[in-house]
mmCIF file of C-alpha atoms in Angstrom:
data_model
loop_
_atom_site.group_PDB
_atom_site.id
_atom_site.type_symbol
_atom_site.label_atom_id
_atom_site.label_comp_id
_atom_site.label_asym_id
_atom_site.label_seq_id
_atom_site.Cartn_x
_atom_site.Cartn_y
_atom_site.Cartn_z
ATOM 1 C CA GLU A 7 -16.156 67.350 -4.787
ATOM 2 C CA ALA A 8 -17.330 64.848 -2.202
ATOM 3 C CA GLY A 9 -20.624 63.111 -2.830
ATOM 4 C CA VAL A 10 -23.274 62.176 -0.302
ATOM 5 C CA THR A 11 -21.576 60.348 2.540
ATOM 6 C CA GLN A 12 -23.250 57.961 4.925
ATOM 7 C CA PHE A 13 -21.879 56.445 8.103
ATOM 8 C CA PRO A 14 -21.648 53.686 9.105
ATOM 9 C CA SER A 15 -21.769 51.512 6.020
ATOM 10 C CA HIS A 16 -22.941 48.543 8.071
ATOM 11 C CA SER A 17 -24.426 48.182 11.527
ATOM 12 C CA VAL A 18 -25.503 45.075 13.374
ATOM 13 C CA ILE A 19 -27.388 45.635 16.609
ATOM 14 C CA GLU A 20 -29.598 43.656 18.910
ATOM 15 C CA LYS A 21 -33.298 44.184 19.159
ATOM 16 C CA GLY A 22 -34.024 46.901 21.699
ATOM 17 C CA GLN A 23 -30.782 48.762 21.177
ATOM 18 C CA THR A 24 -30.366 52.229 19.711
ATOM 19 C CA VAL A 25 -28.626 53.056 16.460
ATOM 20 C CA THR A 26 -27.843 56.404 14.884
ATOM 21 C CA LEU A 27 -27.190 56.751 11.183
ATOM 22 C CA ARG A 28 -25.502 59.804 9.765
ATOM 23 C CA CYS A 29 -25.704 61.482 6.379
ATOM 24 C CA ASP A 30 -23.492 64.260 5.063
ATOM 25 C CA PRO A 31 -25.070 65.808 1.975
ATOM 26 C CA ILE A 32 -23.241 67.494 -0.853
ATOM 27 C CA SER A 33 -22.138 70.954 0.211
ATOM 28 C CA GLY A 34 -24.724 73.567 -0.714
ATOM 29 C CA HIS A 35 -27.595 71.114 -1.018
ATOM 30 C CA ASP A 36 -30.454 72.318 1.127
ATOM 31 C CA ASN A 37 -32.651 69.319 0.304
ATOM 32 C CA LEU A 38 -31.871 66.159 2.220
ATOM 33 C CA TYR A 39 -33.882 62.960 2.014
ATOM 34 C CA TRP A 40 -33.910 59.651 3.815
ATOM 35 C CA TYR A 41 -35.125 56.477 2.108
ATOM 36 C CA ARG A 42 -35.204 52.863 3.235
ATOM 37 C CA ARG A 43 -35.198 49.542 1.442
ATOM 38 C CA VAL A 44 -36.397 46.541 3.321
ATOM 39 C CA MET A 45 -35.127 43.261 1.846
ATOM 40 C CA GLY A 46 -36.814 42.486 -1.453
ATOM 41 C CA LYS A 47 -39.079 45.497 -1.320
ATOM 42 C CA GLU A 48 -39.014 48.857 -3.024
ATOM 43 C CA ILE A 49 -36.965 51.790 -1.812
ATOM 44 C CA LYS A 50 -39.371 53.905 0.210
ATOM 45 C CA PHE A 51 -39.322 57.564 1.135
ATOM 46 C CA LEU A 52 -38.992 58.352 4.824
ATOM 47 C CA LEU A 53 -38.629 62.099 5.074
ATOM 48 C CA HIS A 54 -37.398 65.311 3.512
ATOM 49 C CA PHE A 55 -35.522 68.211 5.054
ATOM 50 C CA VAL A 56 -35.114 71.654 3.576
ATOM 51 C CA LYS A 57 -32.196 73.063 5.496
ATOM 52 C CA GLU A 58 -32.984 72.256 9.128
ATOM 53 C CA SER A 59 -36.754 72.057 8.688
ATOM 54 C CA LYS A 60 -38.728 68.876 8.120
ATOM 55 C CA GLN A 61 -40.627 69.466 4.904
ATOM 56 C CA ASP A 62 -42.324 66.091 4.733
ATOM 57 C CA GLU A 63 -42.070 63.235 7.195
ATOM 58 C CA SER A 64 -45.032 61.268 5.938
ATOM 59 C CA GLY A 65 -42.914 58.184 5.303
ATOM 60 C CA MET A 66 -41.560 57.759 8.823
ATOM 61 C CA PRO A 67 -42.834 54.369 9.979
ATOM 62 C CA ASN A 68 -43.408 55.151 13.653
ATOM 63 C CA ASN A 69 -42.200 57.198 16.600
ATOM 64 C CA ARG A 70 -39.193 54.963 17.165
ATOM 65 C CA PHE A 71 -37.557 56.863 14.312
ATOM 66 C CA LEU A 72 -36.189 60.344 14.925
ATOM 67 C CA ALA A 73 -34.488 62.420 12.255
ATOM 68 C CA GLU A 74 -32.624 65.626 12.882
ATOM 69 C CA ARG A 75 -30.680 68.109 10.832
ATOM 70 C CA THR A 76 -29.376 70.665 13.258
ATOM 71 C CA GLY A 77 -27.744 73.603 11.531
ATOM 72 C CA GLY A 78 -28.992 72.453 8.173
ATOM 73 C CA THR A 79 -25.868 70.491 7.328
ATOM 74 C CA TYR A 80 -25.560 66.809 8.162
ATOM 75 C CA SER A 81 -28.500 64.733 9.294
ATOM 76 C CA THR A 82 -28.926 61.874 11.730
ATOM 77 C CA LEU A 83 -31.561 59.186 11.815
ATOM 78 C CA LYS A 84 -31.960 57.493 15.165
ATOM 79 C CA VAL A 85 -33.854 54.281 15.718
ATOM 80 C CA GLN A 86 -34.764 53.680 19.358
ATOM 81 C CA PRO A 87 -35.491 50.971 20.290
ATOM 82 C CA ALA A 88 -34.668 48.970 17.183
ATOM 83 C CA GLU A 89 -36.965 46.136 16.120
ATOM 84 C CA LEU A 90 -36.290 43.239 13.765
ATOM 85 C CA GLU A 91 -38.410 44.793 11.009
ATOM 86 C CA ASP A 92 -36.175 47.860 10.962
ATOM 87 C CA SER A 93 -33.494 45.864 9.172
ATOM 88 C CA GLY A 94 -32.752 47.148 5.704
ATOM 89 C CA VAL A 95 -30.641 49.592 3.765
ATOM 90 C CA TYR A 96 -31.068 53.248 4.602
ATOM 91 C CA PHE A 97 -30.234 55.670 1.819
ATOM 92 C CA CYS A 98 -29.693 59.379 2.031
ATOM 93 C CA ALA A 99 -29.994 61.745 -0.909
ATOM 94 C CA SER A 100 -29.446 65.452 -1.403
ATOM 95 C CA SER A 101 -30.244 68.062 -4.015
ATOM 96 C CA GLN A 102 -30.427 71.786 -4.529
ATOM 97 C CA VAL A 103 -33.701 73.597 -4.045
ATOM 98 C CA GLY A 104 -35.502 73.712 -7.375
ATOM 99 C CA LYS A 105 -33.872 70.463 -8.504
ATOM 100 C CA GLU A 106 -35.484 68.181 -5.976
ATOM 101 C CA SER A 107 -35.521 65.052 -8.103
ATOM 102 C CA THR A 108 -34.006 66.158 -11.375
ATOM 103 C CA GLU A 109 -30.549 66.499 -9.869
ATOM 104 C CA ALA A 110 -30.563 64.285 -6.792
ATOM 105 C CA PHE A 111 -27.546 62.356 -5.554
ATOM 106 C CA PHE A 112 -27.646 59.293 -3.339
ATOM 107 C CA GLY A 113 -25.202 57.989 -0.802
ATOM 108 C CA GLN A 114 -23.904 54.448 -0.546
ATOM 109 C CA GLY A 115 -26.441 53.530 2.079
ATOM 110 C CA THR A 116 -26.194 52.090 5.572
ATOM 111 C CA ARG A 117 -27.075 48.427 5.882
ATOM 112 C CA LEU A 118 -28.773 47.945 9.243
ATOM 113 C CA THR A 119 -29.267 44.475 10.609
ATOM 114 C CA VAL A 120 -31.281 44.017 13.791
ATOM 115 C CA VAL A 121 -30.847 40.609 15.398
ATOM 116 C CA ALA B 12 -50.001 58.446 -5.100
ATOM 117 C CA GLN B 13 -47.601 57.036 -7.618
ATOM 118 C CA SER B 14 -46.552 53.437 -8.023
ATOM 119 C CA VAL B 15 -43.853 51.735 -10.024
ATOM 120 C CA THR B 16 -43.868 48.115 -11.117
ATOM 121 C CA GLN B 17 -40.820 46.145 -12.087
ATOM 122 C CA LEU B 18 -42.165 42.705 -12.864
ATOM 123 C CA ASP B 19 -38.802 41.007 -13.299
ATOM 124 C CA SER B 20 -36.976 40.610 -10.003
ATOM 125 C CA GLN B 21 -34.058 38.695 -11.526
ATOM 126 C CA VAL B 22 -32.803 38.666 -15.086
ATOM 127 C CA PRO B 23 -29.888 36.431 -16.096
ATOM 128 C CA VAL B 24 -28.445 37.105 -19.535
ATOM 129 C CA PHE B 25 -25.386 35.988 -21.442
ATOM 130 C CA GLU B 26 -22.613 38.420 -22.180
ATOM 131 C CA GLU B 27 -23.104 40.417 -25.401
ATOM 132 C CA ALA B 28 -26.785 39.486 -25.553
ATOM 133 C CA PRO B 29 -29.519 42.147 -25.553
ATOM 134 C CA VAL B 30 -31.636 42.761 -22.483
ATOM 135 C CA GLU B 31 -34.775 44.684 -21.606
ATOM 136 C CA LEU B 32 -35.727 45.543 -18.048
ATOM 137 C CA ARG B 33 -39.367 46.444 -17.773
ATOM 138 C CA CYS B 34 -40.870 49.307 -15.847
ATOM 139 C CA ASN B 35 -44.459 50.443 -15.686
ATOM 140 C CA TYR B 36 -45.806 53.235 -13.574
ATOM 141 C CA SER B 37 -49.121 54.507 -12.384
ATOM 142 C CA SER B 38 -49.724 58.217 -11.995
ATOM 143 C CA SER B 39 -52.522 60.706 -12.410
ATOM 144 C CA VAL B 40 -50.120 63.602 -12.895
ATOM 145 C CA SER B 41 -47.129 64.369 -15.058
ATOM 146 C CA VAL B 42 -43.964 62.721 -13.867
ATOM 147 C CA TYR B 43 -40.250 62.569 -14.391
ATOM 148 C CA LEU B 44 -38.842 59.087 -14.977
ATOM 149 C CA PHE B 45 -35.525 57.639 -13.869
ATOM 150 C CA TRP B 46 -33.409 54.535 -13.890
ATOM 151 C CA TYR B 47 -30.935 54.126 -11.050
ATOM 152 C CA VAL B 48 -28.290 51.416 -10.821
ATOM 153 C CA GLN B 49 -26.626 49.918 -7.775
ATOM 154 C CA TYR B 50 -23.413 48.039 -8.502
ATOM 155 C CA PRO B 51 -22.218 45.537 -5.886
ATOM 156 C CA ASN B 52 -21.095 47.294 -2.711
ATOM 157 C CA GLN B 53 -21.853 50.734 -4.106
ATOM 158 C CA GLY B 54 -24.575 53.331 -3.739
ATOM 159 C CA LEU B 55 -27.390 54.304 -6.051
ATOM 160 C CA GLN B 56 -26.217 56.005 -9.213
ATOM 161 C CA LEU B 57 -28.358 57.736 -11.777
ATOM 162 C CA LEU B 58 -28.238 55.843 -15.067
ATOM 163 C CA LEU B 59 -30.580 57.986 -17.134
ATOM 164 C CA LYS B 60 -33.647 60.151 -16.815
ATOM 165 C CA TYR B 61 -36.544 61.478 -18.815
ATOM 166 C CA LEU B 62 -37.612 65.017 -18.006
ATOM 167 C CA SER B 63 -39.072 66.284 -21.273
ATOM 168 C CA GLY B 64 -38.455 66.356 -24.998
ATOM 169 C CA SER B 65 -37.360 63.277 -26.896
ATOM 170 C CA THR B 66 -38.938 60.162 -25.454
ATOM 171 C CA LEU B 67 -35.780 58.145 -26.053
ATOM 172 C CA VAL B 68 -33.004 58.808 -23.579
ATOM 173 C CA GLU B 69 -29.559 57.276 -23.444
ATOM 174 C CA SER B 70 -26.860 56.727 -20.858
ATOM 175 C CA ILE B 71 -23.152 57.104 -21.434
ATOM 176 C CA ASN B 72 -22.593 53.345 -21.263
ATOM 177 C CA GLY B 73 -25.027 52.275 -23.963
ATOM 178 C CA PHE B 74 -28.269 51.807 -22.073
ATOM 179 C CA GLU B 75 -31.386 53.477 -23.387
ATOM 180 C CA ALA B 76 -34.967 53.859 -22.204
ATOM 181 C CA GLU B 77 -38.071 55.030 -23.970
ATOM 182 C CA PHE B 78 -40.913 56.880 -22.351
ATOM 183 C CA ASN B 79 -44.233 55.563 -23.611
ATOM 184 C CA LYS B 80 -47.031 57.709 -22.241
ATOM 185 C CA SER B 81 -49.897 55.633 -23.619
ATOM 186 C CA GLN B 82 -48.530 52.469 -22.042
ATOM 187 C CA THR B 83 -47.157 54.261 -18.973
ATOM 188 C CA SER B 84 -43.877 52.461 -19.428
ATOM 189 C CA PHE B 85 -40.197 53.320 -19.275
ATOM 190 C CA HIS B 86 -38.403 50.119 -20.227
ATOM 191 C CA LEU B 87 -34.627 49.984 -20.111
ATOM 192 C CA ARG B 88 -32.726 48.333 -22.941
ATOM 193 C CA GLU B 89 -29.143 47.422 -23.667
ATOM 194 C CA PRO B 90 -28.323 45.879 -27.044
ATOM 195 C CA SER B 91 -25.187 44.105 -25.845
ATOM 196 C CA VAL B 92 -24.513 43.607 -22.138
ATOM 197 C CA HIS B 93 -21.124 43.355 -20.480
ATOM 198 C CA ILE B 94 -20.046 41.544 -17.340
ATOM 199 C CA SER B 95 -19.643 44.938 -15.690
ATOM 200 C CA ASP B 96 -23.364 45.620 -16.158
ATOM 201 C CA THR B 97 -24.158 43.098 -13.430
ATOM 202 C CA ALA B 98 -26.034 45.183 -10.870
ATOM 203 C CA GLU B 99 -29.450 45.958 -9.470
ATOM 204 C CA TYR B 100 -31.535 48.374 -11.491
ATOM 205 C CA PHE B 101 -34.285 50.525 -10.044
ATOM 206 C CA CYS B 102 -36.951 52.378 -11.952
ATOM 207 C CA ALA B 103 -38.306 55.500 -10.258
ATOM 208 C CA VAL B 104 -40.742 58.323 -10.862
ATOM 209 C CA SER B 105 -41.246 61.681 -9.272
ATOM 210 C CA GLU B 106 -44.050 64.157 -9.707
ATOM 211 C CA ARG B 107 -43.051 67.248 -11.624
ATOM 212 C CA THR B 108 -44.264 69.338 -8.702
ATOM 213 C CA GLY B 109 -43.257 66.868 -6.042
ATOM 214 C CA ASN B 110 -40.155 66.274 -4.034
ATOM 215 C CA GLN B 111 -39.714 62.543 -3.594
ATOM 216 C CA PHE B 112 -39.013 59.458 -5.638
ATOM 217 C CA TYR B 113 -41.272 56.434 -5.914
ATOM 218 C CA PHE B 114 -39.194 53.370 -6.668
ATOM 219 C CA GLY B 115 -39.918 49.949 -8.054
ATOM 220 C CA THR B 116 -38.734 46.819 -6.278
ATOM 221 C CA GLY B 117 -35.639 46.546 -8.434
ATOM 222 C CA THR B 118 -34.376 44.103 -11.049
ATOM 223 C CA SER B 119 -31.206 42.185 -10.419
ATOM 224 C CA LEU B 120 -29.334 41.803 -13.703
ATOM 225 C CA THR B 121 -26.711 39.081 -13.825
ATOM 226 C CA VAL B 122 -24.509 38.873 -16.890
ATOM 227 C CA ILE B 123 -23.169 35.394 -17.499
ATOM 228 C CA PRO B 124 -19.791 34.945 -19.241
#
C-alpha cells in the first residue's frame, strides 16, 4: 500500500512567485494535515482537513497560504506570493478518523526554497 | 497549549556507544508521546509511542523511551548505536482529545565510526 506522497520533493522559486504543493494521503484516510518546519525550528502545525472540510486552520501563517482538498482526496497548499520566510520543509500527514495522532503517517516532505 | 523541549540540537556519539536524547514537555492535560525519526533524504517515520500502560516503550531497532509523568519527560535511549542510526530525531506530543502534534526542534544524532 502506498504511503503519504508529496510532490514536488524540492522547489526553488523566486520571491513573489506562486508555488503549489500537493499531498496524496493514504487511501481511506479522512484526516489530512499540513505541517511546516522552518530551518532550525520545530515542526509546526498548519491545518487539518477532515475529508474536504477544514477542521482547524489555526496554524496558517497568513492569507498568502491557501489549502484545498476538493473531493476529500488529495490536498494542495498554494503559497502566493511567496516570501523569503516561507522557505522550509512542508510535511503532510494522514490518519483515519478516531486515530488522529495515534496512527498518523507522514510524507517525505517538500523542501521549498524562496530566493 | 503544549510545548516540547529538546535541549540538545546536535549529538555526536561513537559507534556502539550508548546515547540518550532528551525530551521534556509542558502540558496541562493528558497527552500521548512520540518519537519520530527522519533519516537523510527520507520522510518522518514513527520510531515509538506512548499511549498508555507500561511507561517504558521500545522500538523494533533497539531504541527505548520512558514516560516520566512527574518530570514530564520522555527521553529516548539506545544502549549501542549503529552508523545507520544517524538521523534527526523529533519528540512530539498530542493531546488525548486533540488532533495535532506539537514537535520539539529536533536532535541531530551523528554516529561516528
